[in-house]
Amino acid sequence: MQRSIAAENSCVLDGRDIGTVVLKDADYKVFLTASPEVRAKRRYEQVKDKENLTYEYILKDIKRRDKFDTEREISPLKKAVDAIEIDSSNMNIDDVVENILNIIRSK
């Protein structure tokens, strides 16, 4: 379904295997990452008033998921060879968007 949508539309797709499995020939590929600690802090800030989860629990879960996703046999999480990696650990959302737009503008 994702391939069909992308074949007929200009779109942005997000997922752990988009650039390596779903859309291997995408015009632009960004491998967006951040340290587990930063990702846990961001997630904790999103849910702290709604869910009874601790930062420590979220961090442990992120590390567990990363391990599972990178070691799974089918469609493991990995950066596509032709993807540009952006480490957003020290960026806000506006910085990330600007970096991605700069990638697109430079091609």
mmCIF file with all atom_site columns, C-alpha atoms in Angstrom:
data_model
loop_
_atom_site.group_PDB
_atom_site.id
_atom_site.type_symbol
_atom_site.label_atom_id
_atom_site.label_alt_id
_atom_site.label_comp_id
_atom_site.label_asym_id
_atom_site.label_entity_id
_atom_site.label_seq_id
_atom_site.pdbx_PDB_ins_code
_atom_site.Cartn_x
_atom_site.Cartn_y
_atom_site.Cartn_z
_atom_site.occupancy
_atom_site.B_iso_or_equiv
_atom_site.pdbx_formal_charge
_atom_site.auth_seq_id
_atom_site.auth_comp_id
_atom_site.auth_asym_id
_atom_site.auth_atom_id
_atom_site.pdbx_PDB_model_num
ATOM 1   C CA . MET A 1 1   ? 0.000  0.000   0.000  1.00 0.00 ? 1   MET A CA 1
ATOM 2   C CA . GLN A 1 2   ? 2.823  2.401   0.867  1.00 0.00 ? 2   GLN A CA 1
ATOM 3   C CA . ARG A 1 3   ? 4.523  1.723   -2.459 1.00 0.00 ? 3   ARG A CA 1
ATOM 4   C CA . SER A 1 4   ? 1.277  2.426   -4.325 1.00 0.00 ? 4   SER A CA 1
ATOM 5   C CA . ILE A 1 5   ? 0.760  5.700   -2.512 1.00 0.00 ? 5   ILE A CA 1
ATOM 6   C CA . ALA A 1 6   ? 4.358  6.802   -3.139 1.00 0.00 ? 6   ALA A CA 1
ATOM 7   C CA . ALA A 1 7   ? 4.185  5.822   -6.828 1.00 0.00 ? 7   ALA A CA 1
ATOM 8   C CA . GLU A 1 8   ? 1.304  8.202   -7.428 1.00 0.00 ? 8   GLU A CA 1
ATOM 9   C CA . ASN A 1 9   ? 2.010  10.991  -4.944 1.00 0.00 ? 9   ASN A CA 1
ATOM 10  C CA . SER A 1 10  ? 4.819  13.094  -3.621 1.00 0.00 ? 10  SER A CA 1
ATOM 11  C CA . CYS A 1 11  ? 4.903  12.114  0.033  1.00 0.00 ? 11  CYS A CA 1
ATOM 12  C CA . VAL A 1 12  ? 6.932  11.633  3.169  1.00 0.00 ? 12  VAL A CA 1
ATOM 13  C CA . LEU A 1 13  ? 6.930  8.190   4.722  1.00 0.00 ? 13  LEU A CA 1
ATOM 14  C CA . ASP A 1 14  ? 8.241  7.360   8.157  1.00 0.00 ? 14  ASP A CA 1
ATOM 15  C CA . GLY A 1 15  ? 9.184  3.926   9.358  1.00 0.00 ? 15  GLY A CA 1
ATOM 16  C CA . ARG A 1 16  ? 12.021 1.689   10.361 1.00 0.00 ? 16  ARG A CA 1
ATOM 17  C CA . ASP A 1 17  ? 12.303 -0.051  6.975  1.00 0.00 ? 17  ASP A CA 1
ATOM 18  C CA . ILE A 1 18  ? 11.040 2.545   4.499  1.00 0.00 ? 18  ILE A CA 1
ATOM 19  C CA . GLY A 1 19  ? 14.437 3.289   2.905  1.00 0.00 ? 19  GLY A CA 1
ATOM 20  C CA . THR A 1 20  ? 15.756 -0.274  2.952  1.00 0.00 ? 20  THR A CA 1
ATOM 21  C CA . VAL A 1 21  ? 12.658 -2.332  2.104  1.00 0.00 ? 21  VAL A CA 1
ATOM 22  C CA . VAL A 1 22  ? 9.552  -0.361  1.194  1.00 0.00 ? 22  VAL A CA 1
ATOM 23  C CA . LEU A 1 23  ? 11.031 2.387   -1.011 1.00 0.00 ? 23  LEU A CA 1
ATOM 24  C CA . LYS A 1 24  ? 14.577 1.353   -1.860 1.00 0.00 ? 24  LYS A CA 1
ATOM 25  C CA . ASP A 1 25  ? 14.631 3.816   -4.789 1.00 0.00 ? 25  ASP A CA 1
ATOM 26  C CA . ALA A 1 26  ? 13.245 6.857   -2.977 1.00 0.00 ? 26  ALA A CA 1
ATOM 27  C CA . ASP A 1 27  ? 14.551 10.202  -4.197 1.00 0.00 ? 27  ASP A CA 1
ATOM 28  C CA . TYR A 1 28  ? 15.507 11.278  -0.680 1.00 0.00 ? 28  TYR A CA 1
ATOM 29  C CA . LYS A 1 29  ? 16.335 9.121   2.308  1.00 0.00 ? 29  LYS A CA 1
ATOM 30  C CA . VAL A 1 30  ? 16.975 10.441  5.780  1.00 0.00 ? 30  VAL A CA 1
ATOM 31  C CA . PHE A 1 31  ? 17.967 8.194   8.642  1.00 0.00 ? 31  PHE A CA 1
ATOM 32  C CA . LEU A 1 32  ? 16.850 10.206  11.647 1.00 0.00 ? 32  LEU A CA 1
ATOM 33  C CA . THR A 1 33  ? 18.315 9.184   14.948 1.00 0.00 ? 33  THR A CA 1
ATOM 34  C CA . ALA A 1 34  ? 18.899 10.409  18.478 1.00 0.00 ? 34  ALA A CA 1
ATOM 35  C CA . SER A 1 35  ? 20.439 8.831   21.535 1.00 0.00 ? 35  SER A CA 1
ATOM 36  C CA . PRO A 1 36  ? 18.155 6.516   23.527 1.00 0.00 ? 36  PRO A CA 1
ATOM 37  C CA . GLU A 1 37  ? 18.409 8.895   26.471 1.00 0.00 ? 37  GLU A CA 1
ATOM 38  C CA . VAL A 1 38  ? 17.224 11.876  24.442 1.00 0.00 ? 38  VAL A CA 1
ATOM 39  C CA . ARG A 1 39  ? 14.431 9.864   22.831 1.00 0.00 ? 39  ARG A CA 1
ATOM 40  C CA . ALA A 1 40  ? 13.313 8.651   26.272 1.00 0.00 ? 40  ALA A CA 1
ATOM 41  C CA . LYS A 1 41  ? 13.312 12.191  27.628 1.00 0.00 ? 41  LYS A CA 1
ATOM 42  C CA . ARG A 1 42  ? 11.255 13.416  24.681 1.00 0.00 ? 42  ARG A CA 1
ATOM 43  C CA . ARG A 1 43  ? 8.770  10.571  25.051 1.00 0.00 ? 43  ARG A CA 1
ATOM 44  C CA . TYR A 1 44  ? 8.529  11.086  28.812 1.00 0.00 ? 44  TYR A CA 1
ATOM 45  C CA . GLU A 1 45  ? 7.729  14.774  28.270 1.00 0.00 ? 45  GLU A CA 1
ATOM 46  C CA . GLN A 1 46  ? 4.918  13.762  25.871 1.00 0.00 ? 46  GLN A CA 1
ATOM 47  C CA . VAL A 1 47  ? 3.265  11.287  28.238 1.00 0.00 ? 47  VAL A CA 1
ATOM 48  C CA . LYS A 1 48  ? 4.113  12.373  31.774 1.00 0.00 ? 48  LYS A CA 1
ATOM 49  C CA . ASP A 1 49  ? 0.739  14.020  32.401 1.00 0.00 ? 49  ASP A CA 1
ATOM 50  C CA . LYS A 1 50  ? -1.294 11.285  30.681 1.00 0.00 ? 50  LYS A CA 1
ATOM 51  C CA . GLU A 1 51  ? 0.376  8.005   31.507 1.00 0.00 ? 51  GLU A CA 1
ATOM 52  C CA . ASN A 1 52  ? 1.994  6.593   34.607 1.00 0.00 ? 52  ASN A CA 1
ATOM 53  C CA . LEU A 1 53  ? 5.356  5.818   33.006 1.00 0.00 ? 53  LEU A CA 1
ATOM 54  C CA . THR A 1 54  ? 8.761  6.715   34.377 1.00 0.00 ? 54  THR A CA 1
ATOM 55  C CA . TYR A 1 55  ? 11.691 7.982   32.362 1.00 0.00 ? 55  TYR A CA 1
ATOM 56  C CA . GLU A 1 56  ? 13.614 4.866   33.382 1.00 0.00 ? 56  GLU A CA 1
ATOM 57  C CA . TYR A 1 57  ? 10.869 2.561   32.104 1.00 0.00 ? 57  TYR A CA 1
ATOM 58  C CA . ILE A 1 58  ? 10.675 4.421   28.800 1.00 0.00 ? 58  ILE A CA 1
ATOM 59  C CA . LEU A 1 59  ? 14.460 4.352   28.364 1.00 0.00 ? 59  LEU A CA 1
ATOM 60  C CA . LYS A 1 60  ? 14.584 0.612   29.040 1.00 0.00 ? 60  LYS A CA 1
ATOM 61  C CA . ASP A 1 61  ? 11.744 0.022   26.565 1.00 0.00 ? 61  ASP A CA 1
ATOM 62  C CA . ILE A 1 62  ? 13.426 2.099   23.845 1.00 0.00 ? 62  ILE A CA 1
ATOM 63  C CA . LYS A 1 63  ? 16.669 0.160   24.260 1.00 0.00 ? 63  LYS A CA 1
ATOM 64  C CA . ARG A 1 64  ? 14.767 -3.135  24.165 1.00 0.00 ? 64  ARG A CA 1
ATOM 65  C CA . ARG A 1 65  ? 12.925 -2.151  21.005 1.00 0.00 ? 65  ARG A CA 1
ATOM 66  C CA . ASP A 1 66  ? 16.108 -0.917  19.304 1.00 0.00 ? 66  ASP A CA 1
ATOM 67  C CA . LYS A 1 67  ? 17.864 -4.192  20.093 1.00 0.00 ? 67  LYS A CA 1
ATOM 68  C CA . PHE A 1 68  ? 14.954 -6.231  18.790 1.00 0.00 ? 68  PHE A CA 1
ATOM 69  C CA . ASP A 1 69  ? 14.545 -4.139  15.644 1.00 0.00 ? 69  ASP A CA 1
ATOM 70  C CA . THR A 1 70  ? 18.252 -4.152  14.718 1.00 0.00 ? 70  THR A CA 1
ATOM 71  C CA . GLU A 1 71  ? 18.661 -7.889  15.331 1.00 0.00 ? 71  GLU A CA 1
ATOM 72  C CA . ARG A 1 72  ? 15.454 -9.241  13.813 1.00 0.00 ? 72  ARG A CA 1
ATOM 73  C CA . GLU A 1 73  ? 15.818 -11.505 10.796 1.00 0.00 ? 73  GLU A CA 1
ATOM 74  C CA . ILE A 1 74  ? 13.180 -9.896  8.569  1.00 0.00 ? 74  ILE A CA 1
ATOM 75  C CA . SER A 1 75  ? 13.596 -6.203  7.677  1.00 0.00 ? 75  SER A CA 1
ATOM 76  C CA . PRO A 1 76  ? 16.021 -5.292  10.456 1.00 0.00 ? 76  PRO A CA 1
ATOM 77  C CA . LEU A 1 77  ? 16.420 -1.644  11.337 1.00 0.00 ? 77  LEU A CA 1
ATOM 78  C CA . LYS A 1 78  ? 19.442 -0.296  9.500  1.00 0.00 ? 78  LYS A CA 1
ATOM 79  C CA . LYS A 1 79  ? 20.458 2.810   7.644  1.00 0.00 ? 79  LYS A CA 1
ATOM 80  C CA . ALA A 1 80  ? 20.133 2.543   3.880  1.00 0.00 ? 80  ALA A CA 1
ATOM 81  C CA . VAL A 1 81  ? 23.508 2.878   2.172  1.00 0.00 ? 81  VAL A CA 1
ATOM 82  C CA . ASP A 1 82  ? 22.346 5.993   0.330  1.00 0.00 ? 82  ASP A CA 1
ATOM 83  C CA . ALA A 1 83  ? 20.526 7.612   3.262  1.00 0.00 ? 83  ALA A CA 1
ATOM 84  C CA . ILE A 1 84  ? 21.757 10.767  4.932  1.00 0.00 ? 84  ILE A CA 1
ATOM 85  C CA . GLU A 1 85  ? 21.955 10.371  8.690  1.00 0.00 ? 85  GLU A CA 1
ATOM 86  C CA . ILE A 1 86  ? 20.783 13.157  10.944 1.00 0.00 ? 86  ILE A CA 1
ATOM 87  C CA . ASP A 1 87  ? 21.447 12.835  14.650 1.00 0.00 ? 87  ASP A CA 1
ATOM 88  C CA . SER A 1 88  ? 18.783 14.999  16.247 1.00 0.00 ? 88  SER A CA 1
ATOM 89  C CA . SER A 1 89  ? 20.020 14.535  19.813 1.00 0.00 ? 89  SER A CA 1
ATOM 90  C CA . ASN A 1 90  ? 20.974 18.203  20.062 1.00 0.00 ? 90  ASN A CA 1
ATOM 91  C CA . MET A 1 91  ? 18.299 19.605  17.750 1.00 0.00 ? 91  MET A CA 1
ATOM 92  C CA . ASN A 1 92  ? 14.765 20.805  18.146 1.00 0.00 ? 92  ASN A CA 1
ATOM 93  C CA . ILE A 1 93  ? 12.076 19.985  15.595 1.00 0.00 ? 93  ILE A CA 1
ATOM 94  C CA . ASP A 1 94  ? 12.680 23.186  13.616 1.00 0.00 ? 94  ASP A CA 1
ATOM 95  C CA . ASP A 1 95  ? 16.382 22.309  13.294 1.00 0.00 ? 95  ASP A CA 1
ATOM 96  C CA . VAL A 1 96  ? 15.520 18.827  12.018 1.00 0.00 ? 96  VAL A CA 1
ATOM 97  C CA . VAL A 1 97  ? 13.053 20.175  9.455  1.00 0.00 ? 97  VAL A CA 1
ATOM 98  C CA . GLU A 1 98  ? 15.579 22.742  8.253  1.00 0.00 ? 98  GLU A CA 1
ATOM 99  C CA . ASN A 1 99  ? 18.260 20.060  7.877  1.00 0.00 ? 99  ASN A CA 1
ATOM 100 C CA . ILE A 1 100 ? 15.937 17.874  5.828  1.00 0.00 ? 100 ILE A CA 1
ATOM 101 C CA . LEU A 1 101 ? 14.834 20.790  3.656  1.00 0.00 ? 101 LEU A CA 1
ATOM 102 C CA . ASN A 1 102 ? 18.497 21.645  3.030  1.00 0.00 ? 102 ASN A CA 1
ATOM 103 C CA . ILE A 1 103 ? 19.076 18.073  1.824  1.00 0.00 ? 103 ILE A CA 1
ATOM 104 C CA . ILE A 1 104 ? 16.177 18.362  -0.603 1.00 0.00 ? 104 ILE A CA 1
ATOM 105 C CA . ARG A 1 105 ? 17.194 21.819  -1.806 1.00 0.00 ? 105 ARG A CA 1
ATOM 106 C CA . SER A 1 106 ? 20.778 20.711  -2.441 1.00 0.00 ? 106 SER A CA 1
ATOM 107 C CA . LYS A 1 107 ? 19.790 18.015  -4.974 1.00 0.00 ? 107 LYS A CA 1
#
